[in-house]
Tab-separated table of N, CA and C in Angstrom:
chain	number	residue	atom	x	y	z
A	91	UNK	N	-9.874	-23.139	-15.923
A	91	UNK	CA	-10.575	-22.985	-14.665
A	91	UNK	C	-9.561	-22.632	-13.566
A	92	UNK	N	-9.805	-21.731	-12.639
A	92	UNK	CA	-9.096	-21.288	-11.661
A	92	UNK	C	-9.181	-21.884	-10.146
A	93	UNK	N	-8.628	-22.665	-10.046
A	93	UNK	CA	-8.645	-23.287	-8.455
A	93	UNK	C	-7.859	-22.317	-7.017
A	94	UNK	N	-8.717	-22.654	-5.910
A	94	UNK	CA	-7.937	-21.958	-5.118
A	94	UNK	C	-7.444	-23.056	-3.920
A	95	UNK	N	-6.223	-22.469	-3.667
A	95	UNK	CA	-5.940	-23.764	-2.537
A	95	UNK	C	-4.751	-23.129	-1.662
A	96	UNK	N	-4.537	-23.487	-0.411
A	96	UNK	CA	-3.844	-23.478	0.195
A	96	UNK	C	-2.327	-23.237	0.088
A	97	UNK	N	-1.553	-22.500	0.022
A	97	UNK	CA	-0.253	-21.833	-0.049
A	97	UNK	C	0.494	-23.509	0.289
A	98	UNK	N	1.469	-23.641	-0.284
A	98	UNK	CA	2.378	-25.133	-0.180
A	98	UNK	C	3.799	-24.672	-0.923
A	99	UNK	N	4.848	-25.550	-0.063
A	99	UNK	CA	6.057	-25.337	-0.322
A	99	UNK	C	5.982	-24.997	-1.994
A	100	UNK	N	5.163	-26.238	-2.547
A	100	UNK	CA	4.911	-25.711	-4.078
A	100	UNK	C	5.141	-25.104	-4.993
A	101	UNK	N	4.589	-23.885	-3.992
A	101	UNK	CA	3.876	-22.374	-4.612
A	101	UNK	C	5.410	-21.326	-4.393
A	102	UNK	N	6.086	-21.522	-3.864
A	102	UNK	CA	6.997	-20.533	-2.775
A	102	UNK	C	7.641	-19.813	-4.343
A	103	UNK	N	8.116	-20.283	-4.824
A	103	UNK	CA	9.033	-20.101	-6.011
A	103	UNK	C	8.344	-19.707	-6.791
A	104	UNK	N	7.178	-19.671	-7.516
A	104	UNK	CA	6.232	-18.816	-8.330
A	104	UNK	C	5.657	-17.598	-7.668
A	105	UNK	N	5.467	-17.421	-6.363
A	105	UNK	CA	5.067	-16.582	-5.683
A	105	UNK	C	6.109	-15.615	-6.025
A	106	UNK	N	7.559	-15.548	-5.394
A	106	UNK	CA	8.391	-15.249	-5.456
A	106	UNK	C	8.626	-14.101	-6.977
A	107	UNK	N	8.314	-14.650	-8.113
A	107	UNK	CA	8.426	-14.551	-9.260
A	107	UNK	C	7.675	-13.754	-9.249
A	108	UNK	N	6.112	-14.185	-8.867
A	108	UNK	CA	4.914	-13.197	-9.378
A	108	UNK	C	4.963	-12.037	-8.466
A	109	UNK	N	6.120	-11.910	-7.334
A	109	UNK	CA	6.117	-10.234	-6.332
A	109	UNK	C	7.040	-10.066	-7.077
A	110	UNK	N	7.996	-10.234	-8.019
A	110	UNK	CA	8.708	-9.264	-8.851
A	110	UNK	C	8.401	-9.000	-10.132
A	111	UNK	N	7.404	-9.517	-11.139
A	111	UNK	CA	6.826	-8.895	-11.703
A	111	UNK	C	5.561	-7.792	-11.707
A	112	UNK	N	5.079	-8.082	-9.955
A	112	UNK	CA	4.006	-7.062	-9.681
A	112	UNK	C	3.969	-5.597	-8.546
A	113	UNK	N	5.345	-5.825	-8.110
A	113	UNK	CA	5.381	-5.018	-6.944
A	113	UNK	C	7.389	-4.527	-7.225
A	114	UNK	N	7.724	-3.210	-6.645
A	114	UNK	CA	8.618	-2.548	-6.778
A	114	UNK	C	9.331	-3.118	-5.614
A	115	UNK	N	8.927	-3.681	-4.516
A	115	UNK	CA	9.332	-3.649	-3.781
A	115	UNK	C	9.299	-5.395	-2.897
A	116	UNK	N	9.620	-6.697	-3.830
A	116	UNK	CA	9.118	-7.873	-3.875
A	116	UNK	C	9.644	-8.777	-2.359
A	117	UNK	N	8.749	-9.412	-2.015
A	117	UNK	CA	9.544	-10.470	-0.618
A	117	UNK	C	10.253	-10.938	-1.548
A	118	UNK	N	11.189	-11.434	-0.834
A	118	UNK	CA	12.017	-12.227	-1.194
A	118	UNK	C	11.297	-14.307	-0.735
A	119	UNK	N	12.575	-14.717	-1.914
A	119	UNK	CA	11.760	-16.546	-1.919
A	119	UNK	C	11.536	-16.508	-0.179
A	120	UNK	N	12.826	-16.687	0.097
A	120	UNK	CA	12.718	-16.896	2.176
A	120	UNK	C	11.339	-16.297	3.207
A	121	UNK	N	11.623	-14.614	2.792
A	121	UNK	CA	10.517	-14.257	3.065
A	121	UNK	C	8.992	-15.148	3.064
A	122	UNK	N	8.566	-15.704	1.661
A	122	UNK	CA	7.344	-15.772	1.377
A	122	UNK	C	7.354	-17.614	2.340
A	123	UNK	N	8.636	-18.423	1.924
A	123	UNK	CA	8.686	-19.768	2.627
A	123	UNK	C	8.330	-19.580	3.959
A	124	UNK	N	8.980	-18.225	4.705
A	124	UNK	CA	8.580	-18.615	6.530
A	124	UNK	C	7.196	-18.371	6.711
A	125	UNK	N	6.388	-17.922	5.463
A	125	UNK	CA	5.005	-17.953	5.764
A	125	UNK	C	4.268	-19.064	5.776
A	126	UNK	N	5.101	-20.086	5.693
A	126	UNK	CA	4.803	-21.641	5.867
A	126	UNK	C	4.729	-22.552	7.200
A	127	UNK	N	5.490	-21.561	7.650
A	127	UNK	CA	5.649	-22.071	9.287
A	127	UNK	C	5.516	-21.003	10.155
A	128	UNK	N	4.831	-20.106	9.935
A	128	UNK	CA	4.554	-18.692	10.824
A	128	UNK	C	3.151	-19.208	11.251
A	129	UNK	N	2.506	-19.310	12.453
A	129	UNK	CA	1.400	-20.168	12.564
A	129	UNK	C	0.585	-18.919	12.491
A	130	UNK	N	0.563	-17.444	12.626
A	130	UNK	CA	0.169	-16.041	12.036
A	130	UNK	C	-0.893	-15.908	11.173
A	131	UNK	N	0.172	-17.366	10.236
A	131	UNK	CA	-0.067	-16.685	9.023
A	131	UNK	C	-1.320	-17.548	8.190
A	132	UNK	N	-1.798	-17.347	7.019
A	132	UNK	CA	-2.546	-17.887	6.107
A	132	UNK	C	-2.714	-17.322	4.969
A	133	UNK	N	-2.089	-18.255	3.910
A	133	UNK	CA	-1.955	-17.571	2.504
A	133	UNK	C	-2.640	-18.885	1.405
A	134	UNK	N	-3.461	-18.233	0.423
A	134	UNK	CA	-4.005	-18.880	-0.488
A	134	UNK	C	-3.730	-18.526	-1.631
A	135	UNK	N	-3.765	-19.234	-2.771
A	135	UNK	CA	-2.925	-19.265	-3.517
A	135	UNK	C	-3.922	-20.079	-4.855
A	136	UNK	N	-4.085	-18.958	-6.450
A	136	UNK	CA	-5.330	-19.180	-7.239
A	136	UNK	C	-3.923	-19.648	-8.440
A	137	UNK	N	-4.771	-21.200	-8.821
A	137	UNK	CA	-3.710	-21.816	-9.746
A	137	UNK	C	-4.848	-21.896	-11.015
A	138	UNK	N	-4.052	-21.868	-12.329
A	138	UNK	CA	-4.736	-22.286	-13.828
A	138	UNK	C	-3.605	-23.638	-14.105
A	139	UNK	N	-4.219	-24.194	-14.523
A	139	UNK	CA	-3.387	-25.541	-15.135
A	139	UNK	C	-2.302	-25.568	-14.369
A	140	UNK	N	-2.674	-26.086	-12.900
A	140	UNK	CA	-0.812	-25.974	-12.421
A	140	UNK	C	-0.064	-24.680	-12.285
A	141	UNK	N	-0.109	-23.879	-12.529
A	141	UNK	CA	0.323	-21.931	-12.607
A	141	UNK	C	0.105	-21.137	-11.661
A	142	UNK	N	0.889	-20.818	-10.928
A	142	UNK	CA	0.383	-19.624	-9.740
A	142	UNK	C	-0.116	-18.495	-10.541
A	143	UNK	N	-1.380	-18.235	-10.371
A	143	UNK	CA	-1.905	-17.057	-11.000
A	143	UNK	C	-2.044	-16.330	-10.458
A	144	UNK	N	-2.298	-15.807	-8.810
A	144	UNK	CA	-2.227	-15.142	-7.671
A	144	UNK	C	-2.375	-15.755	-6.423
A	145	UNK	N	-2.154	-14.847	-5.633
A	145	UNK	CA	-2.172	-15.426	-4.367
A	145	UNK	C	-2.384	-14.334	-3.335
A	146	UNK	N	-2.955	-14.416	-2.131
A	146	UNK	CA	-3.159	-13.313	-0.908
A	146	UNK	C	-2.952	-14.286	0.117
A	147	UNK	N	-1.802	-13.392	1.143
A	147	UNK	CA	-1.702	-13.934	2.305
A	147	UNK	C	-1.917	-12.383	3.280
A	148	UNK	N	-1.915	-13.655	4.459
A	148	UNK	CA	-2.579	-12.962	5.673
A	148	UNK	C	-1.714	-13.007	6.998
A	149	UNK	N	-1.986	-12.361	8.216
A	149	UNK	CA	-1.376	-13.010	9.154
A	149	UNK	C	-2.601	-12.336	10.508
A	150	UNK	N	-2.642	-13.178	10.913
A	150	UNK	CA	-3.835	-12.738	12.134
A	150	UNK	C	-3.500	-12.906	13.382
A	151	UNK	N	-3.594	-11.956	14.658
A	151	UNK	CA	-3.338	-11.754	15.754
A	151	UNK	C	-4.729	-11.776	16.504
A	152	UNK	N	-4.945	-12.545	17.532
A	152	UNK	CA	-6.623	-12.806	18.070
A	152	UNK	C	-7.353	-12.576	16.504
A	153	UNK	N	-8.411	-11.916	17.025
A	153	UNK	CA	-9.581	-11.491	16.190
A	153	UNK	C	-9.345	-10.492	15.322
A	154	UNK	N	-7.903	-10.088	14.674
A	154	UNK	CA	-7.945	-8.981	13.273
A	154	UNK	C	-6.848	-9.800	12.567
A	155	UNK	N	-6.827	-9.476	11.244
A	155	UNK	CA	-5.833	-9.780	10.672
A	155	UNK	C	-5.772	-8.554	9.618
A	156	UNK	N	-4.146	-8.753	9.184
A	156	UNK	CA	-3.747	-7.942	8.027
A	156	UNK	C	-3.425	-8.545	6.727
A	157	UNK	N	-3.874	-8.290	5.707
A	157	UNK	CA	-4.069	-8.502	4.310
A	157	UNK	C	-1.740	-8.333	4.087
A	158	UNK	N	-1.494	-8.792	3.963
A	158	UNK	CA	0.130	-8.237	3.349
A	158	UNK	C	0.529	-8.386	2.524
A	159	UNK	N	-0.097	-9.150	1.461
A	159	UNK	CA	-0.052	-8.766	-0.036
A	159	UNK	C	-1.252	-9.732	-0.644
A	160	UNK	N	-1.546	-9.092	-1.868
A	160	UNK	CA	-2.157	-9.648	-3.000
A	160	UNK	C	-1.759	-9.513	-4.200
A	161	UNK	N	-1.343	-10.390	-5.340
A	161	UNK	CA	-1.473	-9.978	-6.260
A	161	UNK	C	-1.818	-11.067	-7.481
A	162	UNK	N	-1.744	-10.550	-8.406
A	162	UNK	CA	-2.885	-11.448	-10.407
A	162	UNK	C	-1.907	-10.932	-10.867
A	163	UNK	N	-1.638	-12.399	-11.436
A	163	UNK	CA	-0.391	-12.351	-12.686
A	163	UNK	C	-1.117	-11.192	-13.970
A	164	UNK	N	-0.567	-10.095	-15.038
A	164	UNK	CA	-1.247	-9.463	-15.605
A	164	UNK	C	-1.947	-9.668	-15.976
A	165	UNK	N	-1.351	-11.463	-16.790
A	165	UNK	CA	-2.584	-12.124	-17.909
A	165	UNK	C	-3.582	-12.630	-17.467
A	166	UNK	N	-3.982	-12.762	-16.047
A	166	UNK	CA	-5.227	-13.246	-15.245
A	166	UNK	C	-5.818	-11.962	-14.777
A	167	UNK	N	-5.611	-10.388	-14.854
A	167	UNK	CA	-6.238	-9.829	-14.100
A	167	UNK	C	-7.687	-9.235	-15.126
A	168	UNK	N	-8.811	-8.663	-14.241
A	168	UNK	CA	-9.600	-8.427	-14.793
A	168	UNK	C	-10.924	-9.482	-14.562
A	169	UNK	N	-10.408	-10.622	-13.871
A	169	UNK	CA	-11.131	-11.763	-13.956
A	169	UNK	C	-11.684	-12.522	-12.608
A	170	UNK	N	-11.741	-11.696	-12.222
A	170	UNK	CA	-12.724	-11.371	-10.529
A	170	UNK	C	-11.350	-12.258	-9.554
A	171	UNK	N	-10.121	-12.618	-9.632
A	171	UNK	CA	-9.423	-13.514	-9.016
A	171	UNK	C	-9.169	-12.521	-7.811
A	172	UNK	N	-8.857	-11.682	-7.820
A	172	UNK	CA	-8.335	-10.832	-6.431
A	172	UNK	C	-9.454	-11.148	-5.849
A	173	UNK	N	-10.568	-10.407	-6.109
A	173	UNK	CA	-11.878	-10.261	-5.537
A	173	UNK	C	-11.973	-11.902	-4.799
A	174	UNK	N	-12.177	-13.138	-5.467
A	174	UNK	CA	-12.370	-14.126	-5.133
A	174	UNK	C	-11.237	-14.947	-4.062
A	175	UNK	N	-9.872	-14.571	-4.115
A	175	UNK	CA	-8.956	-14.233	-3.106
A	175	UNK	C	-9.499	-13.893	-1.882
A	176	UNK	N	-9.844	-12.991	-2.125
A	176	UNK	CA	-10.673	-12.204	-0.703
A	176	UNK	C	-11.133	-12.934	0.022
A	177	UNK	N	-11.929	-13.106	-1.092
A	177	UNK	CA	-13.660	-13.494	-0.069
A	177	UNK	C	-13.116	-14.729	0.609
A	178	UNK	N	-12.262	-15.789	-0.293
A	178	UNK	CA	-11.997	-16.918	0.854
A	178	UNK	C	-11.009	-16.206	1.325
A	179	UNK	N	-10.150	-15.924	1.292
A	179	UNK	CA	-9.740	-15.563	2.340
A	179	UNK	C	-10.120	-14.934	3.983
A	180	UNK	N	-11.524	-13.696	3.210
A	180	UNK	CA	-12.133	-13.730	4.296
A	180	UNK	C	-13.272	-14.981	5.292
A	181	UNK	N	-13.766	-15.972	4.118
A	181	UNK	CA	-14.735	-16.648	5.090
A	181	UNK	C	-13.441	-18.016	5.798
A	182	UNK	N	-12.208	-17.864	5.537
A	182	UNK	CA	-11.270	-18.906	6.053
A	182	UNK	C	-11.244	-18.221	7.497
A	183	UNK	N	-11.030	-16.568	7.349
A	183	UNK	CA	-10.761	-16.222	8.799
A	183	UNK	C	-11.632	-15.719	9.469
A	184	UNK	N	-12.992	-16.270	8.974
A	184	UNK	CA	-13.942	-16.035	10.029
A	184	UNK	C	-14.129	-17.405	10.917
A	185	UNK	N	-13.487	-18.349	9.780
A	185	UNK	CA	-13.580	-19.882	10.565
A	185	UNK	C	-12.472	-19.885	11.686
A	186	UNK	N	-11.423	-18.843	12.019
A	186	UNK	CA	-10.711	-18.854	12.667
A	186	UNK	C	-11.297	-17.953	13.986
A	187	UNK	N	-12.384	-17.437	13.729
A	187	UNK	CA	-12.892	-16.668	14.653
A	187	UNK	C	-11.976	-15.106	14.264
A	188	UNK	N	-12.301	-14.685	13.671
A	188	UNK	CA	-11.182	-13.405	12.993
A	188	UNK	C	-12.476	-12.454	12.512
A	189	UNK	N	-12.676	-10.886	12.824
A	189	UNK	CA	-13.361	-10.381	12.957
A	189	UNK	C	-13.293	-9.473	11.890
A	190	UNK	N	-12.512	-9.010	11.844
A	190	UNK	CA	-11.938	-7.454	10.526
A	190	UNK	C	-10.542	-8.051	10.089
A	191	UNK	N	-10.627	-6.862	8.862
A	191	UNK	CA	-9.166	-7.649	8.173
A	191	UNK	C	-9.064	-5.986	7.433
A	192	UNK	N	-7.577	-5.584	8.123
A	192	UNK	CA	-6.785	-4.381	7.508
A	192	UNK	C	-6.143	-4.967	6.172
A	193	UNK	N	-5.940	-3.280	5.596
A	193	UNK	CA	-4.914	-3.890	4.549
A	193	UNK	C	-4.174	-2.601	4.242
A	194	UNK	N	-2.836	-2.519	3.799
A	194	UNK	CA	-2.126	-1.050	3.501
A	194	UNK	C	-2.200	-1.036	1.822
A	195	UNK	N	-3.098	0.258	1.172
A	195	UNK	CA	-2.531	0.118	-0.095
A	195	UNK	C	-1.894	1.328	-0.839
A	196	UNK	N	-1.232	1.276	-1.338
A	196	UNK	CA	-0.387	2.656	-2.123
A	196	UNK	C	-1.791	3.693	-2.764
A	197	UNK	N	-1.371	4.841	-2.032
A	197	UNK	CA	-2.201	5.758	-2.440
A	197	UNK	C	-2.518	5.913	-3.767
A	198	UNK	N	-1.382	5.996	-4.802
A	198	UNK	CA	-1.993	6.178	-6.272
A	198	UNK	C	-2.719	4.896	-6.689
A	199	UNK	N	-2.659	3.477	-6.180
A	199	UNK	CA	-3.291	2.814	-6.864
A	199	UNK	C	-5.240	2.854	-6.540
A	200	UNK	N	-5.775	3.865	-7.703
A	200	UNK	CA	-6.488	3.761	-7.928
A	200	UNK	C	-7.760	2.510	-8.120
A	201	UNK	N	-7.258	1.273	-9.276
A	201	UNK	CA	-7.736	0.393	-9.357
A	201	UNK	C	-7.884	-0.685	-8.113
A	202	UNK	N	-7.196	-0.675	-7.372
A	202	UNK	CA	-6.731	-1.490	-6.265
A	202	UNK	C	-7.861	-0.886	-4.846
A	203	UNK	N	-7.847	0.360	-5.094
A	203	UNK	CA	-8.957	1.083	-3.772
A	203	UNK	C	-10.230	1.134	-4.221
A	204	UNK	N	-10.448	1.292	-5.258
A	204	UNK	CA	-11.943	0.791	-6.319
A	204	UNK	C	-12.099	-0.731	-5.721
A	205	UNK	N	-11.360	-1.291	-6.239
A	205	UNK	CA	-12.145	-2.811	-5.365
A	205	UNK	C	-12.251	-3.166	-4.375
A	206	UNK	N	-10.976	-2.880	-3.362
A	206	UNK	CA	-11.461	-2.511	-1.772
A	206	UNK	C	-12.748	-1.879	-1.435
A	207	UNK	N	-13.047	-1.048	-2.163
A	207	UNK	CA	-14.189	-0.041	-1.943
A	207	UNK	C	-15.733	-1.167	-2.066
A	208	UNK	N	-15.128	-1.622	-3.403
A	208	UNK	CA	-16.230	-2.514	-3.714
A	208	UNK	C	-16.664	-3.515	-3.345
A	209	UNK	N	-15.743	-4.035	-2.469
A	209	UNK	CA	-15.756	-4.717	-1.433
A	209	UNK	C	-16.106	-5.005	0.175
A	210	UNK	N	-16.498	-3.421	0.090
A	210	UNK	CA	-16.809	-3.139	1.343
A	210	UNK	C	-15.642	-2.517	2.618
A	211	UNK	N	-14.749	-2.603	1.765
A	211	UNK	CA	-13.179	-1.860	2.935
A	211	UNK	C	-13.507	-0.666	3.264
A	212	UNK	N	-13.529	0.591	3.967
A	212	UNK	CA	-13.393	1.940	4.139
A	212	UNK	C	-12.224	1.995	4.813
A	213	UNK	N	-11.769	3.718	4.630
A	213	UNK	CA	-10.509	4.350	4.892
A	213	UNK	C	-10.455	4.564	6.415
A	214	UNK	N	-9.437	3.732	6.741
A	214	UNK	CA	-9.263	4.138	8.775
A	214	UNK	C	-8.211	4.985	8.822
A	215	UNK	N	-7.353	5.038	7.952
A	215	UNK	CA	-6.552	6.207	8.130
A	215	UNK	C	-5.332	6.363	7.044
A	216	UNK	N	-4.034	6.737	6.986
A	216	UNK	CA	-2.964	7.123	5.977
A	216	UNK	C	-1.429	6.643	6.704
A	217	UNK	N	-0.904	5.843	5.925
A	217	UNK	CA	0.813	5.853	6.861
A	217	UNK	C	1.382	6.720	5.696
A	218	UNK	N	1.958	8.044	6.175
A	218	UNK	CA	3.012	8.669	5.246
A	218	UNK	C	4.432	7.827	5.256
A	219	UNK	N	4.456	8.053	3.914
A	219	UNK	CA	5.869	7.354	3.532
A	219	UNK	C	5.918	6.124	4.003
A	220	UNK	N	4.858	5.333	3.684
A	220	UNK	CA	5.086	3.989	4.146
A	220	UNK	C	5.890	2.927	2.868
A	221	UNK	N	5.304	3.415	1.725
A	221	UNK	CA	6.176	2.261	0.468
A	221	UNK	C	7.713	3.247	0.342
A	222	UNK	N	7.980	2.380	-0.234
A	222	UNK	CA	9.736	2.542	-0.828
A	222	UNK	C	9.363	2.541	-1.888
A	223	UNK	N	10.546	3.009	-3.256
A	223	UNK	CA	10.911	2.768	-4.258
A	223	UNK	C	9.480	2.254	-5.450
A	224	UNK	N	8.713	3.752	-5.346
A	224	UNK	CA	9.121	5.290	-4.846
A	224	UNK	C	8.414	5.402	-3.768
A	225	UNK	N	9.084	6.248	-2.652
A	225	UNK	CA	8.178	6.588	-1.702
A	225	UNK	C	6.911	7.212	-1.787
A	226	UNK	N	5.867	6.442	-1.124
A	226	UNK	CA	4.230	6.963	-0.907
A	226	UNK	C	3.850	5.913	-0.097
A	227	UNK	N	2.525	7.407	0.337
A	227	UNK	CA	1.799	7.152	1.764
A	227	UNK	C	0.888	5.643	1.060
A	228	UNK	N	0.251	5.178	2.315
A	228	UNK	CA	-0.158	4.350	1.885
A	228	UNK	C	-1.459	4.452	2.930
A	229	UNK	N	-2.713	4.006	1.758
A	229	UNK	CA	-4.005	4.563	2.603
A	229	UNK	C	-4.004	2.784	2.969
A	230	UNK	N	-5.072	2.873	4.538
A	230	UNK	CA	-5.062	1.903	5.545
A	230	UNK	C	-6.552	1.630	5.237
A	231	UNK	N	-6.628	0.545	4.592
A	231	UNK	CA	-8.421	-0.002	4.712
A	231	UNK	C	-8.408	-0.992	5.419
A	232	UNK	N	-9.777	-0.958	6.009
A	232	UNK	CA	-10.536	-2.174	6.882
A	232	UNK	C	-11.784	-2.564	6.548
A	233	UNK	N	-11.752	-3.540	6.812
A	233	UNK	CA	-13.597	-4.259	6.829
A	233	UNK	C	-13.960	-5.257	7.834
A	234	UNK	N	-14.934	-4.907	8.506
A	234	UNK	CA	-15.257	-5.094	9.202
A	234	UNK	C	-16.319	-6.306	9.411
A	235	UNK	N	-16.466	-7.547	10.304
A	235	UNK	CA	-17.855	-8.409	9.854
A	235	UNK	C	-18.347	-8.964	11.292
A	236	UNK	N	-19.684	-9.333	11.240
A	236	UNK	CA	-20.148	-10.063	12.619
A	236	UNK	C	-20.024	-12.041	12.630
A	237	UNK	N	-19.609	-12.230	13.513
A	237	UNK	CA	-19.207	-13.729	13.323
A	237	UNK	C	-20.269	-14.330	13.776
């Protein structure tokens, strides 16, 4: 069974782990810890038996916030966890009074804009050359909600 809970010193060190097996371009441990004390911020975090299996954090300014990463360990993906990421994530920051929630995602990832899509995100616009290693644009989704 997959629990979701609140980002904790805990988590910092599996997090850590799971942005370098899923991303080219990983925070570093420090990085992901000052999201512990960034008052910005809000990150949740989907455990199996004790196991960081994914996690999405956020950071919100008034009424928008930005999505700044998500990701599902391989052997958990497929299994609605991003999707379910989301959604609390989104009804946490509607309890914050938080209105829309951006997110940047790498243009080739296909699978990744399929569920945004399915989710209800649409395209607000393109940052060229926004990822590193390898460089690509990265399309800009939003979604939008009434509080």
């Amino acid at each position: 069974m997959i629990h979701y809970v609140p980002m904790e010193e805990r988590h910092v060190e599996a997090i850590a782990e799971l942005e370098k097996v899923c991303f080219s371009d990983p925070w570093s441990v420090n990085s992901i810890r000052y999201e512990l004390t960034n008052r910005l911020s809000y990150w949740l975090v989907a455990e199996s038996d004790g196991q960081v299996v994914g996690y999405v954090g956020s950071q919100s300014v008034i009424d928008a916030a930005d999505m700044m990463n998500i990701a599902v360990s391989p052997d958990f993906r497929r299994m609605g966890i991003a999707c379910e990421l989301i959604n609390r994530l989104i009804d946490a920051l509607k309890e914050k009074q938080v209105s829309c929630l951006t997110l940047e995602v790498r243009a080739s990832n296909a699978g990744a804009i399929a569920l945004y899509e399915q989710m209800g995100f649409a395209l607000a616009g393109v940052r060229p050359n926004y990822y590193h290693n390898p460089k690509e644009d990265a399309k800009i989704m939003r979604k939008e909600w009434h509080l």
